[in-house]
């Protein structure tokens, strides 16, 4: 009796581990996400040691990163959840058969993310000012608005990457909706400057639009830089944001068309 019981337990254990072993996406859950968290905390600790010998406001530095990343996270999740809720409710195939096209789906969910993101940013901005005497808009409303708009474009690109992976690999790719945020924190300098990263990783960081957004935001807030002073950073931010968006949007539309042809849409609706 005990042998049968343990064999059944083993069956469930084997099923889970076998699925992870054969899934190229499942590896994110047990390797990528833990390592991203580990290195993020480690690099943050290194930055704390370095900033202790400077006159930089560590609290302001961190809060700018947290506010910007929170806005990005909400926008990205609006796109990801827009698809996943349709999958979970079994209505994805109906949505894809409706007169609305893929572009309308992307734009509609992105705008919903903006609405939620603006609320999040406003609440966090007020709380930062009241609780920590940190004004995240000290660099000027227009400058911060320009930076936040770039963050929005970058967040849409991240959301589109999640959609691409789900439409390509299937439901198992849903985990990337959460793991991609960990990679964003790790590489884009959310809580520490990218100069803390090893030299071999920095080129990857400088290819991410969010990196430039955080650099510009902190320079105008912490160092009192004008928009002219950070004009080159803003240019890099704008170009990389548009480039990322153009590439991910095009690939996403291609992946959705592929999913229609091979029957992935019906699989995602099951």
PDB file of C-alpha atoms in Angstrom:
ATOM      1  CA  UNK A   1       0.000   0.000   0.000  1.00  0.00           C
ATOM      2  CA  UNK A   2       2.798   2.404   0.938  1.00  0.00           C
ATOM      3  CA  UNK A   3       4.680   1.464  -2.219  1.00  0.00           C
ATOM      4  CA  UNK A   4       1.688   2.352  -4.384  1.00  0.00           C
ATOM      5  CA  UNK A   5       1.237   5.629  -2.526  1.00  0.00           C
ATOM      6  CA  UNK A   6       4.895   6.619  -2.991  1.00  0.00           C
ATOM      7  CA  UNK A   7       4.785   5.613  -6.644  1.00  0.00           C
ATOM      8  CA  UNK A   8       1.866   7.973  -7.210  1.00  0.00           C
ATOM      9  CA  UNK A   9       3.753  10.762  -5.448  1.00  0.00           C
ATOM     10  CA  UNK A  10       6.733  10.009  -7.677  1.00  0.00           C
ATOM     11  CA  UNK A  11       4.472  10.245 -10.713  1.00  0.00           C
ATOM     12  CA  UNK A  12       3.510  13.822  -9.905  1.00  0.00           C
ATOM     13  CA  UNK A  13       7.116  14.714  -9.097  1.00  0.00           C
ATOM     14  CA  UNK A  14       8.377  13.216 -12.349  1.00  0.00           C
ATOM     15  CA  UNK A  15       5.680  14.989 -14.341  1.00  0.00           C
ATOM     16  CA  UNK A  16       6.701  18.395 -13.029  1.00  0.00           C
ATOM     17  CA  UNK A  17      10.467  17.904 -13.377  1.00  0.00           C
ATOM     18  CA  UNK A  18      10.105  16.326 -16.814  1.00  0.00           C
ATOM     19  CA  UNK A  19       8.092  19.305 -18.051  1.00  0.00           C
ATOM     20  CA  UNK A  20      10.752  21.687 -16.784  1.00  0.00           C
ATOM     21  CA  UNK A  21      13.584  19.704 -18.354  1.00  0.00           C
ATOM     22  CA  UNK A  22      12.035  19.640 -21.820  1.00  0.00           C
ATOM     23  CA  UNK A  23      10.808  23.246 -21.782  1.00  0.00           C
ATOM     24  CA  UNK A  24      13.106  26.011 -23.049  1.00  0.00           C
ATOM     25  CA  UNK A  25      10.909  28.552 -21.228  1.00  0.00           C
ATOM     26  CA  UNK A  26      10.521  26.631 -17.968  1.00  0.00           C
ATOM     27  CA  UNK A  27      14.228  27.053 -17.317  1.00  0.00           C
ATOM     28  CA  UNK A  28      13.530  30.756 -16.687  1.00  0.00           C
ATOM     29  CA  UNK A  29      11.678  29.858 -13.513  1.00  0.00           C
ATOM     30  CA  UNK A  30      14.482  27.893 -11.895  1.00  0.00           C
ATOM     31  CA  UNK A  31      17.591  29.564 -13.324  1.00  0.00           C
ATOM     32  CA  UNK A  32      17.069  32.984 -14.920  1.00  0.00           C
ATOM     33  CA  UNK A  33      14.743  34.530 -12.333  1.00  0.00           C
ATOM     34  CA  UNK A  34      16.766  33.419  -9.243  1.00  0.00           C
ATOM     35  CA  UNK A  35      20.054  34.506 -10.817  1.00  0.00           C
ATOM     36  CA  UNK A  36      18.601  37.853 -11.919  1.00  0.00           C
ATOM     37  CA  UNK A  37      17.437  38.486  -8.348  1.00  0.00           C
ATOM     38  CA  UNK A  38      20.768  37.377  -6.890  1.00  0.00           C
ATOM     39  CA  UNK A  39      22.908  39.578  -9.112  1.00  0.00           C
ATOM     40  CA  UNK A  40      20.541  42.545  -8.782  1.00  0.00           C
ATOM     41  CA  UNK A  41      20.901  42.464  -4.997  1.00  0.00           C
ATOM     42  CA  UNK A  42      24.647  41.918  -5.302  1.00  0.00           C
ATOM     43  CA  UNK A  43      25.139  44.883  -7.644  1.00  0.00           C
ATOM     44  CA  UNK A  44      22.945  47.017  -5.399  1.00  0.00           C
ATOM     45  CA  UNK A  45      25.170  46.127  -2.454  1.00  0.00           C
ATOM     46  CA  UNK A  46      28.234  47.105  -4.469  1.00  0.00           C
ATOM     47  CA  UNK A  47      26.634  50.443  -5.291  1.00  0.00           C
ATOM     48  CA  UNK A  48      25.861  51.060  -1.613  1.00  0.00           C
ATOM     49  CA  UNK A  49      29.551  50.609  -0.810  1.00  0.00           C
ATOM     50  CA  UNK A  50      30.572  53.016  -3.568  1.00  0.00           C
ATOM     51  CA  UNK A  51      27.922  55.659  -2.843  1.00  0.00           C
ATOM     52  CA  UNK A  52      28.896  55.755   0.831  1.00  0.00           C
ATOM     53  CA  UNK A  53      32.048  57.697  -0.144  1.00  0.00           C
ATOM     54  CA  UNK A  54      30.201  60.224  -2.331  1.00  0.00           C
ATOM     55  CA  UNK A  55      27.682  62.982  -1.712  1.00  0.00           C
ATOM     56  CA  UNK A  56      25.022  61.329  -3.871  1.00  0.00           C
ATOM     57  CA  UNK A  57      21.547  61.012  -2.358  1.00  0.00           C
ATOM     58  CA  UNK A  58      21.128  57.254  -2.269  1.00  0.00           C
ATOM     59  CA  UNK A  59      17.427  57.496  -1.347  1.00  0.00           C
ATOM     60  CA  UNK A  60      16.665  59.790  -4.293  1.00  0.00           C
ATOM     61  CA  UNK A  61      18.643  57.557  -6.641  1.00  0.00           C
ATOM     62  CA  UNK A  62      16.707  54.456  -5.553  1.00  0.00           C
ATOM     63  CA  UNK A  63      13.274  56.122  -5.541  1.00  0.00           C
ATOM     64  CA  UNK A  64      13.685  57.428  -9.090  1.00  0.00           C
ATOM     65  CA  UNK A  65      14.535  53.924 -10.203  1.00  0.00           C
ATOM     66  CA  UNK A  66      11.609  52.415  -8.323  1.00  0.00           C
ATOM     67  CA  UNK A  67       9.089  54.936  -9.652  1.00  0.00           C
ATOM     68  CA  UNK A  68      10.266  54.621 -13.245  1.00  0.00           C
ATOM     69  CA  UNK A  69      10.417  50.851 -13.086  1.00  0.00           C
ATOM     70  CA  UNK A  70       6.956  50.618 -11.483  1.00  0.00           C
ATOM     71  CA  UNK A  71       5.490  52.664 -14.332  1.00  0.00           C
ATOM     72  CA  UNK A  72       7.248  50.429 -16.859  1.00  0.00           C
ATOM     73  CA  UNK A  73       6.092  47.285 -15.062  1.00  0.00           C
ATOM     74  CA  UNK A  74       2.425  48.330 -15.057  1.00  0.00           C
ATOM     75  CA  UNK A  75       2.458  49.139 -18.788  1.00  0.00           C
ATOM     76  CA  UNK A  76       4.237  45.900 -19.658  1.00  0.00           C
ATOM     77  CA  UNK A  77       1.843  43.852 -17.523  1.00  0.00           C
ATOM     78  CA  UNK A  78      -1.178  45.517 -19.154  1.00  0.00           C
ATOM     79  CA  UNK A  79      -0.091  44.053 -22.486  1.00  0.00           C
ATOM     80  CA  UNK A  80       0.860  40.682 -21.016  1.00  0.00           C
ATOM     81  CA  UNK A  81      -2.307  40.319 -18.936  1.00  0.00           C
ATOM     82  CA  UNK A  82      -4.460  41.512 -21.816  1.00  0.00           C
ATOM     83  CA  UNK A  83      -3.427  38.363 -23.648  1.00  0.00           C
ATOM     84  CA  UNK A  84      -3.262  36.015 -20.676  1.00  0.00           C
ATOM     85  CA  UNK A  85      -6.724  36.923 -19.351  1.00  0.00           C
ATOM     86  CA  UNK A  86      -8.125  36.056 -22.781  1.00  0.00           C
ATOM     87  CA  UNK A  87      -6.275  32.738 -22.620  1.00  0.00           C
ATOM     88  CA  UNK A  88      -7.443  31.918 -19.110  1.00  0.00           C
ATOM     89  CA  UNK A  89     -11.065  32.739 -19.936  1.00  0.00           C
ATOM     90  CA  UNK A  90     -10.956  30.799 -23.206  1.00  0.00           C
ATOM     91  CA  UNK A  91     -11.972  33.869 -25.218  1.00  0.00           C
ATOM     92  CA  UNK A  92      -8.734  34.393 -27.146  1.00  0.00           C
ATOM     93  CA  UNK A  93      -9.992  32.628 -30.259  1.00  0.00           C
ATOM     94  CA  UNK A  94     -13.152  34.768 -30.207  1.00  0.00           C
ATOM     95  CA  UNK A  95     -11.089  37.927 -29.839  1.00  0.00           C
ATOM     96  CA  UNK A  96      -8.860  36.947 -32.748  1.00  0.00           C
ATOM     97  CA  UNK A  97     -11.927  36.236 -34.878  1.00  0.00           C
ATOM     98  CA  UNK A  98     -13.464  39.644 -34.137  1.00  0.00           C
ATOM     99  CA  UNK A  99     -13.259  42.611 -36.571  1.00  0.00           C
ATOM    100  CA  UNK A 100     -10.583  44.215 -34.372  1.00  0.00           C
ATOM    101  CA  UNK A 101      -7.042  43.572 -35.567  1.00  0.00           C
ATOM    102  CA  UNK A 102      -3.793  42.917 -33.710  1.00  0.00           C
ATOM    103  CA  UNK A 103      -2.727  46.571 -33.807  1.00  0.00           C
ATOM    104  CA  UNK A 104      -5.905  47.642 -32.039  1.00  0.00           C
ATOM    105  CA  UNK A 105      -5.343  44.978 -29.394  1.00  0.00           C
ATOM    106  CA  UNK A 106      -1.809  46.229 -28.749  1.00  0.00           C
ATOM    107  CA  UNK A 107      -2.714  49.921 -28.737  1.00  0.00           C
ATOM    108  CA  UNK A 108      -5.800  49.443 -26.549  1.00  0.00           C
ATOM    109  CA  UNK A 109      -3.971  47.458 -23.888  1.00  0.00           C
ATOM    110  CA  UNK A 110      -0.988  49.810 -23.994  1.00  0.00           C
ATOM    111  CA  UNK A 111      -3.253  52.812 -23.376  1.00  0.00           C
ATOM    112  CA  UNK A 112      -4.875  50.972 -20.472  1.00  0.00           C
ATOM    113  CA  UNK A 113      -1.385  50.466 -19.099  1.00  0.00           C
ATOM    114  CA  UNK A 114      -0.660  54.184 -19.415  1.00  0.00           C
ATOM    115  CA  UNK A 115      -3.769  55.067 -17.420  1.00  0.00           C
ATOM    116  CA  UNK A 116      -2.797  52.696 -14.619  1.00  0.00           C
ATOM    117  CA  UNK A 117       0.844  53.699 -14.840  1.00  0.00           C
ATOM    118  CA  UNK A 118       0.112  57.416 -14.491  1.00  0.00           C
ATOM    119  CA  UNK A 119      -1.925  56.710 -11.362  1.00  0.00           C
ATOM    120  CA  UNK A 120       0.911  54.596  -9.951  1.00  0.00           C
ATOM    121  CA  UNK A 121       3.481  57.272 -10.775  1.00  0.00           C
ATOM    122  CA  UNK A 122       1.375  60.055  -9.237  1.00  0.00           C
ATOM    123  CA  UNK A 123       0.778  58.110  -6.020  1.00  0.00           C
ATOM    124  CA  UNK A 124       4.434  57.123  -5.703  1.00  0.00           C
ATOM    125  CA  UNK A 125       5.550  60.678  -6.469  1.00  0.00           C
ATOM    126  CA  UNK A 126       3.367  62.140  -3.720  1.00  0.00           C
ATOM    127  CA  UNK A 127       4.419  59.486  -1.208  1.00  0.00           C
ATOM    128  CA  UNK A 128       8.103  59.991  -2.088  1.00  0.00           C
ATOM    129  CA  UNK A 129       7.760  63.711  -1.421  1.00  0.00           C
ATOM    130  CA  UNK A 130       5.778  63.365   1.810  1.00  0.00           C
ATOM    131  CA  UNK A 131       7.587  60.402   3.336  1.00  0.00           C
ATOM    132  CA  UNK A 132      11.168  60.956   2.126  1.00  0.00           C
ATOM    133  CA  UNK A 133      11.234  64.597   0.963  1.00  0.00           C
ATOM    134  CA  UNK A 134      12.213  63.419  -2.517  1.00  0.00           C
ATOM    135  CA  UNK A 135      10.664  65.216  -5.481  1.00  0.00           C
ATOM    136  CA  UNK A 136      10.990  62.885  -8.459  1.00  0.00           C
ATOM    137  CA  UNK A 137       9.735  65.707 -10.712  1.00  0.00           C
ATOM    138  CA  UNK A 138      12.376  68.188  -9.547  1.00  0.00           C
ATOM    139  CA  UNK A 139      14.022  68.154 -12.963  1.00  0.00           C
ATOM    140  CA  UNK A 140      11.007  69.828 -14.543  1.00  0.00           C
ATOM    141  CA  UNK A 141       7.644  68.491 -15.626  1.00  0.00           C
ATOM    142  CA  UNK A 142       8.419  68.601 -19.357  1.00  0.00           C
ATOM    143  CA  UNK A 143      11.758  66.826 -19.010  1.00  0.00           C
ATOM    144  CA  UNK A 144      10.276  64.106 -16.798  1.00  0.00           C
ATOM    145  CA  UNK A 145       7.294  63.759 -19.153  1.00  0.00           C
ATOM    146  CA  UNK A 146       9.680  63.213 -22.075  1.00  0.00           C
ATOM    147  CA  UNK A 147      11.565  60.581 -20.104  1.00  0.00           C
ATOM    148  CA  UNK A 148       8.368  58.853 -18.976  1.00  0.00           C
ATOM    149  CA  UNK A 149       7.136  58.756 -22.575  1.00  0.00           C
ATOM    150  CA  UNK A 150      10.339  56.949 -23.533  1.00  0.00           C
ATOM    151  CA  UNK A 151       9.824  54.586 -20.594  1.00  0.00           C
ATOM    152  CA  UNK A 152       6.323  53.936 -21.936  1.00  0.00           C
ATOM    153  CA  UNK A 153       7.663  53.002 -25.376  1.00  0.00           C
ATOM    154  CA  UNK A 154      10.262  50.724 -23.803  1.00  0.00           C
ATOM    155  CA  UNK A 155       7.615  49.088 -21.590  1.00  0.00           C
ATOM    156  CA  UNK A 156       5.411  48.408 -24.616  1.00  0.00           C
ATOM    157  CA  UNK A 157       8.401  46.725 -26.252  1.00  0.00           C
ATOM    158  CA  UNK A 158       8.879  44.510 -23.196  1.00  0.00           C
ATOM    159  CA  UNK A 159       5.194  43.606 -23.237  1.00  0.00           C
ATOM    160  CA  UNK A 160       5.443  42.758 -26.926  1.00  0.00           C
ATOM    161  CA  UNK A 161       8.381  40.449 -26.215  1.00  0.00           C
ATOM    162  CA  UNK A 162       6.169  38.532 -23.783  1.00  0.00           C
ATOM    163  CA  UNK A 163       3.428  38.313 -26.423  1.00  0.00           C
ATOM    164  CA  UNK A 164       5.938  37.089 -29.000  1.00  0.00           C
ATOM    165  CA  UNK A 165       7.143  34.319 -26.697  1.00  0.00           C
ATOM    166  CA  UNK A 166       3.609  33.227 -25.790  1.00  0.00           C
ATOM    167  CA  UNK A 167       2.411  33.149 -29.401  1.00  0.00           C
ATOM    168  CA  UNK A 168       5.546  31.240 -30.399  1.00  0.00           C
ATOM    169  CA  UNK A 169       6.065  28.775 -27.549  1.00  0.00           C
ATOM    170  CA  UNK A 170       2.525  28.539 -26.167  1.00  0.00           C
ATOM    171  CA  UNK A 171       1.105  28.814 -22.667  1.00  0.00           C
ATOM    172  CA  UNK A 172       4.320  27.715 -20.960  1.00  0.00           C
ATOM    173  CA  UNK A 173       5.859  31.063 -21.971  1.00  0.00           C
ATOM    174  CA  UNK A 174       3.528  32.913 -19.580  1.00  0.00           C
ATOM    175  CA  UNK A 175       6.278  32.791 -16.961  1.00  0.00           C
ATOM    176  CA  UNK A 176       8.221  35.366 -19.004  1.00  0.00           C
ATOM    177  CA  UNK A 177       5.613  37.985 -18.040  1.00  0.00           C
ATOM    178  CA  UNK A 178       7.292  38.008 -14.631  1.00  0.00           C
ATOM    179  CA  UNK A 179      10.864  36.925 -15.352  1.00  0.00           C
ATOM    180  CA  UNK A 180      11.418  39.641 -17.949  1.00  0.00           C
ATOM    181  CA  UNK A 181      10.971  42.249 -15.222  1.00  0.00           C
ATOM    182  CA  UNK A 182      13.837  40.698 -13.276  1.00  0.00           C
ATOM    183  CA  UNK A 183      16.081  40.926 -16.327  1.00  0.00           C
ATOM    184  CA  UNK A 184      15.041  44.555 -16.766  1.00  0.00           C
ATOM    185  CA  UNK A 185      16.058  45.371 -13.189  1.00  0.00           C
ATOM    186  CA  UNK A 186      19.351  43.562 -13.651  1.00  0.00           C
ATOM    187  CA  UNK A 187      20.526  45.160 -16.888  1.00  0.00           C
ATOM    188  CA  UNK A 188      18.953  48.628 -17.134  1.00  0.00           C
ATOM    189  CA  UNK A 189      20.308  50.212 -13.960  1.00  0.00           C
ATOM    190  CA  UNK A 190      17.045  50.511 -12.058  1.00  0.00           C
ATOM    191  CA  UNK A 191      18.669  50.528  -8.613  1.00  0.00           C
ATOM    192  CA  UNK A 192      22.309  51.172  -9.466  1.00  0.00           C
ATOM    193  CA  UNK A 193      24.301  52.821 -12.268  1.00  0.00           C
ATOM    194  CA  UNK A 194      25.285  50.501 -15.093  1.00  0.00           C
ATOM    195  CA  UNK A 195      28.924  51.354 -14.389  1.00  0.00           C
ATOM    196  CA  UNK A 196      28.617  48.936 -11.447  1.00  0.00           C
ATOM    197  CA  UNK A 197      28.078  46.086 -13.918  1.00  0.00           C
ATOM    198  CA  UNK A 198      31.016  44.090 -15.300  1.00  0.00           C
ATOM    199  CA  UNK A 199      32.432  45.692 -18.494  1.00  0.00           C
ATOM    200  CA  UNK A 200      31.331  42.746 -20.657  1.00  0.00           C
ATOM    201  CA  UNK A 201      27.675  43.289 -19.704  1.00  0.00           C
ATOM    202  CA  UNK A 202      27.540  47.062 -20.168  1.00  0.00           C
ATOM    203  CA  UNK A 203      27.051  47.010 -23.973  1.00  0.00           C
ATOM    204  CA  UNK A 204      23.846  45.040 -23.389  1.00  0.00           C
ATOM    205  CA  UNK A 205      22.712  47.596 -20.818  1.00  0.00           C
ATOM    206  CA  UNK A 206      23.371  50.480 -23.195  1.00  0.00           C
ATOM    207  CA  UNK A 207      21.199  48.817 -25.835  1.00  0.00           C
ATOM    208  CA  UNK A 208      18.159  49.052 -23.527  1.00  0.00           C
ATOM    209  CA  UNK A 209      16.119  52.293 -23.715  1.00  0.00           C
ATOM    210  CA  UNK A 210      15.317  52.245 -19.993  1.00  0.00           C
ATOM    211  CA  UNK A 211      19.013  52.619 -19.206  1.00  0.00           C
ATOM    212  CA  UNK A 212      19.149  56.048 -20.860  1.00  0.00           C
ATOM    213  CA  UNK A 213      15.850  57.073 -19.282  1.00  0.00           C
ATOM    214  CA  UNK A 214      17.178  56.429 -15.775  1.00  0.00           C
ATOM    215  CA  UNK A 215      20.494  58.152 -16.549  1.00  0.00           C
ATOM    216  CA  UNK A 216      18.742  61.294 -17.830  1.00  0.00           C
ATOM    217  CA  UNK A 217      16.178  61.344 -15.021  1.00  0.00           C
ATOM    218  CA  UNK A 218      18.842  61.096 -12.332  1.00  0.00           C
ATOM    219  CA  UNK A 219      21.134  63.674 -13.883  1.00  0.00           C
ATOM    220  CA  UNK A 220      18.428  66.335 -14.088  1.00  0.00           C
ATOM    221  CA  UNK A 221      17.161  65.524 -10.585  1.00  0.00           C
ATOM    222  CA  UNK A 222      20.345  64.776  -8.641  1.00  0.00           C
ATOM    223  CA  UNK A 223      22.817  66.994 -10.479  1.00  0.00           C
ATOM    224  CA  UNK A 224      20.509  69.772 -11.661  1.00  0.00           C
ATOM    225  CA  UNK A 225      21.403  69.165 -15.303  1.00  0.00           C
ATOM    226  CA  UNK A 226      19.380  70.945 -17.973  1.00  0.00           C
ATOM    227  CA  UNK A 227      17.830  69.242 -20.987  1.00  0.00           C
ATOM    228  CA  UNK A 228      20.667  70.673 -23.067  1.00  0.00           C
ATOM    229  CA  UNK A 229      23.182  69.009 -20.748  1.00  0.00           C
ATOM    230  CA  UNK A 230      21.578  65.602 -21.254  1.00  0.00           C
ATOM    231  CA  UNK A 231      20.567  66.149 -24.877  1.00  0.00           C
ATOM    232  CA  UNK A 232      22.797  63.350 -26.158  1.00  0.00           C
ATOM    233  CA  UNK A 233      21.433  60.928 -23.561  1.00  0.00           C
ATOM    234  CA  UNK A 234      17.888  61.960 -24.492  1.00  0.00           C
ATOM    235  CA  UNK A 235      18.710  61.382 -28.170  1.00  0.00           C
ATOM    236  CA  UNK A 236      20.050  57.905 -27.404  1.00  0.00           C
ATOM    237  CA  UNK A 237      16.965  57.256 -25.311  1.00  0.00           C
ATOM    238  CA  UNK A 238      14.587  58.301 -28.079  1.00  0.00           C
ATOM    239  CA  UNK A 239      16.354  56.437 -30.883  1.00  0.00           C
ATOM    240  CA  UNK A 240      16.676  53.197 -28.920  1.00  0.00           C
ATOM    241  CA  UNK A 241      13.042  53.399 -27.734  1.00  0.00           C
ATOM    242  CA  UNK A 242      11.691  53.831 -31.270  1.00  0.00           C
ATOM    243  CA  UNK A 243      14.019  51.152 -32.632  1.00  0.00           C
ATOM    244  CA  UNK A 244      13.000  48.628 -29.973  1.00  0.00           C
ATOM    245  CA  UNK A 245       9.324  49.383 -30.520  1.00  0.00           C
ATOM    246  CA  UNK A 246       9.545  49.067 -34.311  1.00  0.00           C
ATOM    247  CA  UNK A 247      11.359  45.728 -34.114  1.00  0.00           C
ATOM    248  CA  UNK A 248       9.210  44.138 -31.399  1.00  0.00           C
ATOM    249  CA  UNK A 249       5.948  45.369 -32.959  1.00  0.00           C
ATOM    250  CA  UNK A 250       6.876  43.939 -36.372  1.00  0.00           C
ATOM    251  CA  UNK A 251       8.006  40.618 -34.906  1.00  0.00           C
ATOM    252  CA  UNK A 252       4.863  40.412 -32.760  1.00  0.00           C
ATOM    253  CA  UNK A 253       2.568  40.873 -35.776  1.00  0.00           C
ATOM    254  CA  UNK A 254       4.552  38.238 -37.683  1.00  0.00           C
ATOM    255  CA  UNK A 255       4.347  35.819 -34.739  1.00  0.00           C
ATOM    256  CA  UNK A 256       0.579  36.283 -34.426  1.00  0.00           C
ATOM    257  CA  UNK A 257       0.137  35.537 -38.137  1.00  0.00           C
ATOM    258  CA  UNK A 258       2.276  32.433 -37.706  1.00  0.00           C
ATOM    259  CA  UNK A 259       0.196  31.388 -34.694  1.00  0.00           C
ATOM    260  CA  UNK A 260      -2.959  31.674 -36.805  1.00  0.00           C
ATOM    261  CA  UNK A 261      -1.495  29.461 -39.539  1.00  0.00           C
ATOM    262  CA  UNK A 262      -0.233  26.650 -37.308  1.00  0.00           C
ATOM    263  CA  UNK A 263      -3.283  26.587 -35.009  1.00  0.00           C
ATOM    264  CA  UNK A 264      -1.542  28.039 -31.953  1.00  0.00           C
ATOM    265  CA  UNK A 265      -4.478  30.402 -31.323  1.00  0.00           C
ATOM    266  CA  UNK A 266      -6.851  27.506 -30.669  1.00  0.00           C
ATOM    267  CA  UNK A 267      -4.242  25.824 -28.436  1.00  0.00           C
ATOM    268  CA  UNK A 268      -3.889  28.980 -26.379  1.00  0.00           C
ATOM    269  CA  UNK A 269      -7.669  29.151 -25.977  1.00  0.00           C
ATOM    270  CA  UNK A 270      -7.966  25.616 -24.563  1.00  0.00           C
TER     271      UNK A 270
END
